XYZ file of C-alpha atoms in Angstrom:
358
model
C 0.000 0.000 0.000
C 1.639 3.232 -1.131
C 0.715 6.311 0.923
C 0.788 9.857 -0.345
C 1.241 12.704 2.151
C 0.523 16.404 1.818
C 1.089 18.993 4.546
C -0.829 22.291 4.673
C -0.888 25.051 7.269
C -4.036 26.462 8.899
C -3.980 28.796 11.918
C -0.395 27.708 12.678
C -1.561 24.089 12.926
C -0.101 21.452 10.679
C -2.660 19.110 9.145
C -1.307 15.854 7.835
C -3.324 14.410 4.939
C -2.561 10.812 4.103
C -4.239 8.824 1.341
C -4.082 5.217 0.345
C -3.587 4.669 -3.369
C -4.004 0.918 -3.540
C -6.467 -1.750 -2.358
C -5.386 -5.400 -2.665
C -8.748 -6.753 -3.883
C -10.105 -5.593 -7.236
C -13.839 -4.911 -7.493
C -15.674 -7.213 -9.903
C -19.368 -7.719 -10.615
C -19.666 -10.399 -7.921
C -17.402 -9.507 -4.966
C -18.797 -6.142 -3.833
C -19.393 -7.097 -0.145
C -15.802 -8.339 0.272
C -14.353 -5.383 -1.636
C -16.447 -2.880 0.297
C -15.346 -4.380 3.608
C -11.650 -3.969 2.765
C -12.169 -0.378 1.584
C -14.120 0.530 4.710
C -11.640 -1.066 7.123
C -8.648 0.511 5.367
C -10.102 4.007 5.207
C -11.604 3.885 8.697
C -8.139 3.087 10.028
C -6.798 6.183 8.270
C -9.814 8.308 9.294
C -10.649 8.766 5.608
C -13.953 6.929 5.250
C -15.718 10.207 6.060
C -14.876 11.316 2.511
C -16.856 8.405 1.083
C -19.877 8.431 3.383
C -20.455 12.159 2.919
C -19.737 13.376 6.456
C -16.629 15.233 5.258
C -18.155 17.875 2.989
C -16.199 20.266 0.800
C -15.051 23.544 2.391
C -15.506 26.772 0.454
C -12.974 27.403 -2.286
C -12.253 30.954 -1.158
C -11.942 32.680 2.188
C -14.055 35.792 2.968
C -11.170 37.953 1.681
C -11.296 36.027 -1.657
C -7.977 34.333 -0.984
C -7.621 30.587 -1.666
C -8.814 28.455 1.223
C -6.055 26.009 2.298
C -8.721 23.720 3.797
C -10.321 23.365 0.370
C -6.955 22.607 -1.216
C -6.328 19.839 1.307
C -9.872 18.488 0.912
C -9.691 18.531 -2.882
C -6.352 16.718 -3.047
C -7.559 14.107 -0.602
C -10.878 13.622 -2.380
C -9.307 13.281 -5.821
C -6.729 10.827 -4.466
C -9.545 8.676 -3.107
C -11.357 8.754 -6.455
C -8.151 7.544 -8.117
C -7.829 4.825 -5.478
C -11.383 3.645 -6.119
C -10.873 3.754 -9.877
C -7.645 1.771 -9.611
C -9.381 -0.796 -7.435
C -12.058 -1.579 -10.054
C -11.766 -3.975 -12.960
C -12.007 -2.404 -16.410
C -15.675 -3.322 -16.755
C -16.538 -1.528 -13.487
C -14.357 1.564 -14.039
C -16.886 3.474 -16.223
C -19.217 3.702 -13.212
C -16.572 5.714 -11.319
C -14.745 7.551 -14.095
C -17.175 10.484 -14.435
C -17.650 11.044 -10.686
C -16.500 14.442 -9.426
C -16.197 13.515 -5.728
C -15.280 10.357 -3.832
C -18.698 10.394 -2.165
C -20.388 10.418 -5.573
C -18.183 7.579 -6.833
C -18.959 5.494 -3.733
C -22.700 6.060 -4.123
C -22.584 5.046 -7.788
C -20.789 1.805 -6.988
C -23.236 1.040 -4.178
C -26.251 1.748 -6.393
C -24.824 -0.385 -9.193
C -24.320 -3.292 -6.819
C -27.833 -2.801 -5.415
C -29.286 -3.110 -8.910
C -27.245 -6.213 -9.704
C -28.082 -7.852 -6.375
C -31.791 -7.202 -6.896
C -31.634 -8.950 -10.265
C -29.792 -11.926 -8.775
C -32.289 -12.099 -5.915
C -35.244 -11.991 -8.306
C -33.644 -14.733 -10.382
C -32.967 -16.912 -7.332
C -36.522 -16.524 -6.069
C -38.457 -16.634 -9.329
C -36.890 -19.800 -10.696
C -38.142 -21.741 -7.637
C -41.751 -20.525 -7.613
C -44.640 -22.481 -9.110
C -48.139 -21.137 -8.515
C -51.004 -20.091 -10.825
C -51.034 -16.570 -9.393
C -47.296 -15.935 -9.672
C -45.889 -14.932 -13.031
C -43.523 -17.572 -14.386
C -39.848 -16.923 -15.116
C -38.889 -18.344 -18.520
C -35.208 -17.446 -18.641
C -32.584 -14.763 -18.245
C -29.642 -13.119 -19.984
C -26.817 -11.409 -18.122
C -23.418 -9.823 -18.677
C -20.948 -8.068 -16.381
C -23.331 -5.212 -15.558
C -26.915 -6.188 -16.329
C -29.263 -9.109 -15.903
C -32.444 -9.285 -17.987
C -35.195 -11.569 -16.710
C -37.681 -13.009 -19.206
C -41.166 -13.705 -17.833
C -44.186 -15.278 -19.484
C -46.156 -12.952 -21.733
C -49.149 -11.351 -20.040
C -51.684 -10.409 -22.760
C -53.972 -8.666 -20.255
C -51.157 -6.292 -19.259
C -50.950 -4.972 -15.690
C -53.599 -3.943 -13.197
C -52.504 -0.316 -13.255
C -53.056 -0.262 -17.030
C -56.755 -0.844 -16.438
C -57.068 1.276 -13.317
C -55.207 4.371 -14.452
C -55.242 4.342 -18.257
C -59.009 4.148 -17.902
C -58.968 7.597 -16.379
C -58.589 8.951 -19.911
C -61.363 6.781 -21.331
C -58.964 4.670 -23.408
C -59.768 1.274 -21.888
C -63.058 -0.095 -20.601
C -63.069 0.064 -16.780
C -62.799 -3.182 -14.851
C -66.042 -4.319 -13.271
C -66.304 -4.625 -9.508
C -66.365 -8.432 -9.663
C -63.217 -8.493 -11.806
C -61.375 -6.206 -9.401
C -62.244 -8.448 -6.462
C -61.248 -11.496 -8.517
C -57.840 -10.006 -9.313
C -57.143 -9.026 -5.721
C -58.230 -12.482 -4.593
C -55.663 -13.954 -6.995
C -52.936 -11.714 -5.579
C -53.921 -12.773 -2.063
C -53.692 -16.427 -3.113
C -50.178 -15.896 -4.429
C -49.092 -14.113 -1.260
C -50.658 -16.808 0.896
C -48.668 -19.439 -0.999
C -45.440 -17.519 -0.472
C -46.119 -16.874 3.202
C -47.304 -20.310 4.213
C -45.145 -22.759 2.254
C -42.005 -21.987 4.288
C -39.902 -21.401 1.208
C -37.249 -19.578 3.223
C -37.989 -16.238 1.580
C -40.887 -14.098 0.615
C -41.736 -12.129 -2.497
C -44.151 -9.520 -3.670
C -46.307 -9.944 -6.762
C -46.791 -7.816 -9.860
C -46.342 -4.106 -9.385
C -45.062 -4.740 -5.867
C -41.832 -6.013 -7.472
C -39.947 -8.870 -5.843
C -38.639 -8.308 -2.337
C -36.605 -10.973 -0.594
C -37.187 -11.252 3.102
C -34.660 -14.030 3.716
C -32.128 -11.178 3.787
C -29.678 -12.818 6.157
C -29.267 -15.812 3.836
C -27.608 -13.608 1.221
C -26.168 -10.554 3.002
C -26.093 -11.334 6.731
C -28.254 -9.788 9.445
C -25.532 -7.303 10.375
C -25.867 -5.623 6.964
C -29.523 -4.575 7.261
C -28.701 -1.020 8.288
C -25.563 -0.871 6.147
C -27.455 -1.233 2.859
C -30.482 1.064 3.161
C -30.622 1.365 -0.648
C -32.896 -1.703 -0.650
C -35.702 0.646 0.391
C -36.154 1.809 -3.195
C -37.609 -1.535 -4.211
C -40.588 -1.115 -1.927
C -43.651 0.221 -3.665
C -44.778 2.316 -0.697
C -43.162 3.787 2.437
C -43.798 1.239 5.177
C -43.936 2.921 8.614
C -42.160 0.020 10.338
C -39.366 -0.067 7.745
C -38.852 3.693 7.815
C -38.190 3.552 11.575
C -36.312 0.260 11.916
C -35.045 -0.746 8.421
C -36.462 -4.220 9.142
C -38.797 -6.069 6.813
C -41.427 -8.573 7.911
C -44.158 -10.688 6.369
C -46.706 -8.069 7.420
C -44.991 -5.549 5.117
C -46.412 -7.538 2.210
C -49.852 -7.010 3.706
C -49.287 -3.246 3.822
C -48.391 -3.150 0.135
C -51.357 -5.369 -0.642
C -53.610 -2.919 1.210
C -52.298 -0.045 -0.900
C -53.087 -1.888 -4.140
C -56.501 -2.903 -2.789
C -57.208 0.779 -2.096
C -56.131 1.616 -5.649
C -58.503 -1.038 -7.008
C -61.413 0.296 -4.958
C -60.850 3.989 -5.608
C -59.220 4.085 -9.044
C -56.613 6.445 -7.562
C -52.846 6.101 -7.601
C -50.906 5.524 -4.413
C -49.545 9.060 -4.723
C -51.002 11.829 -6.888
C -49.169 15.192 -6.742
C -51.995 16.855 -8.692
C -54.367 16.577 -5.719
C -54.465 18.883 -2.667
C -51.666 18.175 -0.183
C -53.904 16.374 2.305
C -55.266 14.042 -0.412
C -52.080 13.165 -2.311
C -51.253 9.980 -0.369
C -53.975 7.368 -0.812
C -53.480 5.839 2.645
C -53.717 9.150 4.490
C -56.715 10.171 2.408
C -58.534 6.872 3.041
C -57.878 7.035 6.788
C -59.255 10.578 6.839
C -62.408 9.405 5.049
C -62.826 6.711 7.677
C -62.223 9.024 10.639
C -64.789 11.484 9.284
C -67.375 8.696 9.184
C -68.149 9.239 5.505
C -70.026 6.728 3.349
C -67.936 4.265 1.328
C -69.445 5.805 -1.814
C -67.112 8.743 -1.191
C -64.086 6.589 -2.034
C -65.405 4.398 -4.854
C -63.991 4.682 -8.378
C -66.511 6.972 -10.133
C -66.175 4.891 -13.304
C -67.986 2.077 -11.528
C -71.097 4.200 -11.175
C -73.488 2.287 -8.927
C -72.472 -1.105 -10.352
C -71.122 -2.620 -7.148
C -72.615 -4.146 -3.993
C -72.499 -1.593 -1.197
C -71.848 -4.215 1.483
C -69.007 -5.822 -0.483
C -67.434 -2.435 -1.191
C -67.650 -1.486 2.492
C -66.044 -4.773 3.527
C -63.253 -4.358 0.950
C -62.541 -0.812 2.118
C -62.450 -1.917 5.760
C -60.109 -4.784 4.835
C -57.775 -2.421 2.970
C -57.575 -0.108 5.986
C -56.716 -3.049 8.237
C -53.921 -3.982 5.832
C -52.355 -0.498 5.968
C -52.503 -0.213 9.753
C -49.392 1.592 11.020
C -48.501 -1.192 13.449
C -47.757 -4.523 11.785
C -49.450 -6.481 14.585
C -52.728 -4.764 13.688
C -52.579 -6.038 10.098
C -54.327 -9.289 9.120
C -52.495 -12.378 7.915
C -52.581 -13.448 4.269
C -54.956 -16.260 5.215
C -57.379 -13.774 6.781
C -57.174 -11.505 3.730
C -57.833 -14.385 1.346
C -60.750 -15.666 3.422
C -62.341 -12.198 3.481
C -61.940 -11.717 -0.272
C -63.348 -15.192 -0.953
C -66.488 -14.263 0.964
C -66.779 -10.894 -0.780
C -66.258 -12.470 -4.194
C -68.899 -15.146 -3.647
C -71.426 -12.366 -3.137
C -70.273 -10.602 -6.328
C -71.241 -11.353 -9.914
C -69.274 -14.337 -11.294
C -66.619 -13.748 -13.924
C -65.952 -16.390 -16.573
C -62.216 -15.976 -16.803
C -59.486 -15.299 -14.292
C -56.636 -12.841 -14.720
C -53.053 -13.302 -13.611
C -51.297 -9.969 -13.226
C -47.702 -8.812 -13.311
């Protein structure tokens, strides 16, 4: 390991800036956790990791008297040395991710995000290839190179649920009937029940939820939960329990399911910035409707008109609100959700065909 030292003077105090220019292990597409650990341990020992994690921000270039700021000079040299160290520690295929970064913090974030994307693809592949259920879309194959992994799923001619719920808002597609909406959500509940109850060692979300692996420790270790918060971006909605603890649980699936059930009932998106501030988030808006004691007709998708059973709609709305309860212990299990939807569906008009969604 070859150190580089630069000495600058500030208020008669000598500041010694030392940078490592070499890491023994090269970063490849598959060894990020090991590589990251060696970088962290090396730079923490030199009190330099603060440049990567963003706690050491850039001083101003100039002093109040417009003279060059020696602190900035020291920071800049150190930061650029670390960028070079990161670049030199990457294989040629990884180097383009770092090469255009202007700060070490930016380079570190890009590498972390790139690994997050690759790990998500590998996790989806690992999970999907083992699943076999009528309500879970089937993985047909995959194609991957050093940077990307493309997953090929079975063709879904009926497209996605949001296509029917939200494209319909412009009158392009015929709205889904009430019975069809309940049928679709019942199918999603069946898929989730299969994943929750078969003790597969992991859990996944269906369709627009994306795939989220809950057997986290099996792949990354329990100690890394808080170290890799970037996994949050694969959740379709901000779970209160995750936002406070960074821990996932089976009941988080139920929360996401409740959000989609609310979308199916109301025809509204989870978040709509075009609405007044208090109505933009569908969960907050629905809870406000409930607390005000308003009739369920206030929340129903207007494109349904009066073509739905009032009792079934009320039960669905109440079920959705249970699913999005802030405390996970207050949310129902998948079995309870499926049982409730089965009862609601039996009282709805029958539909000849079933729809599997992605």
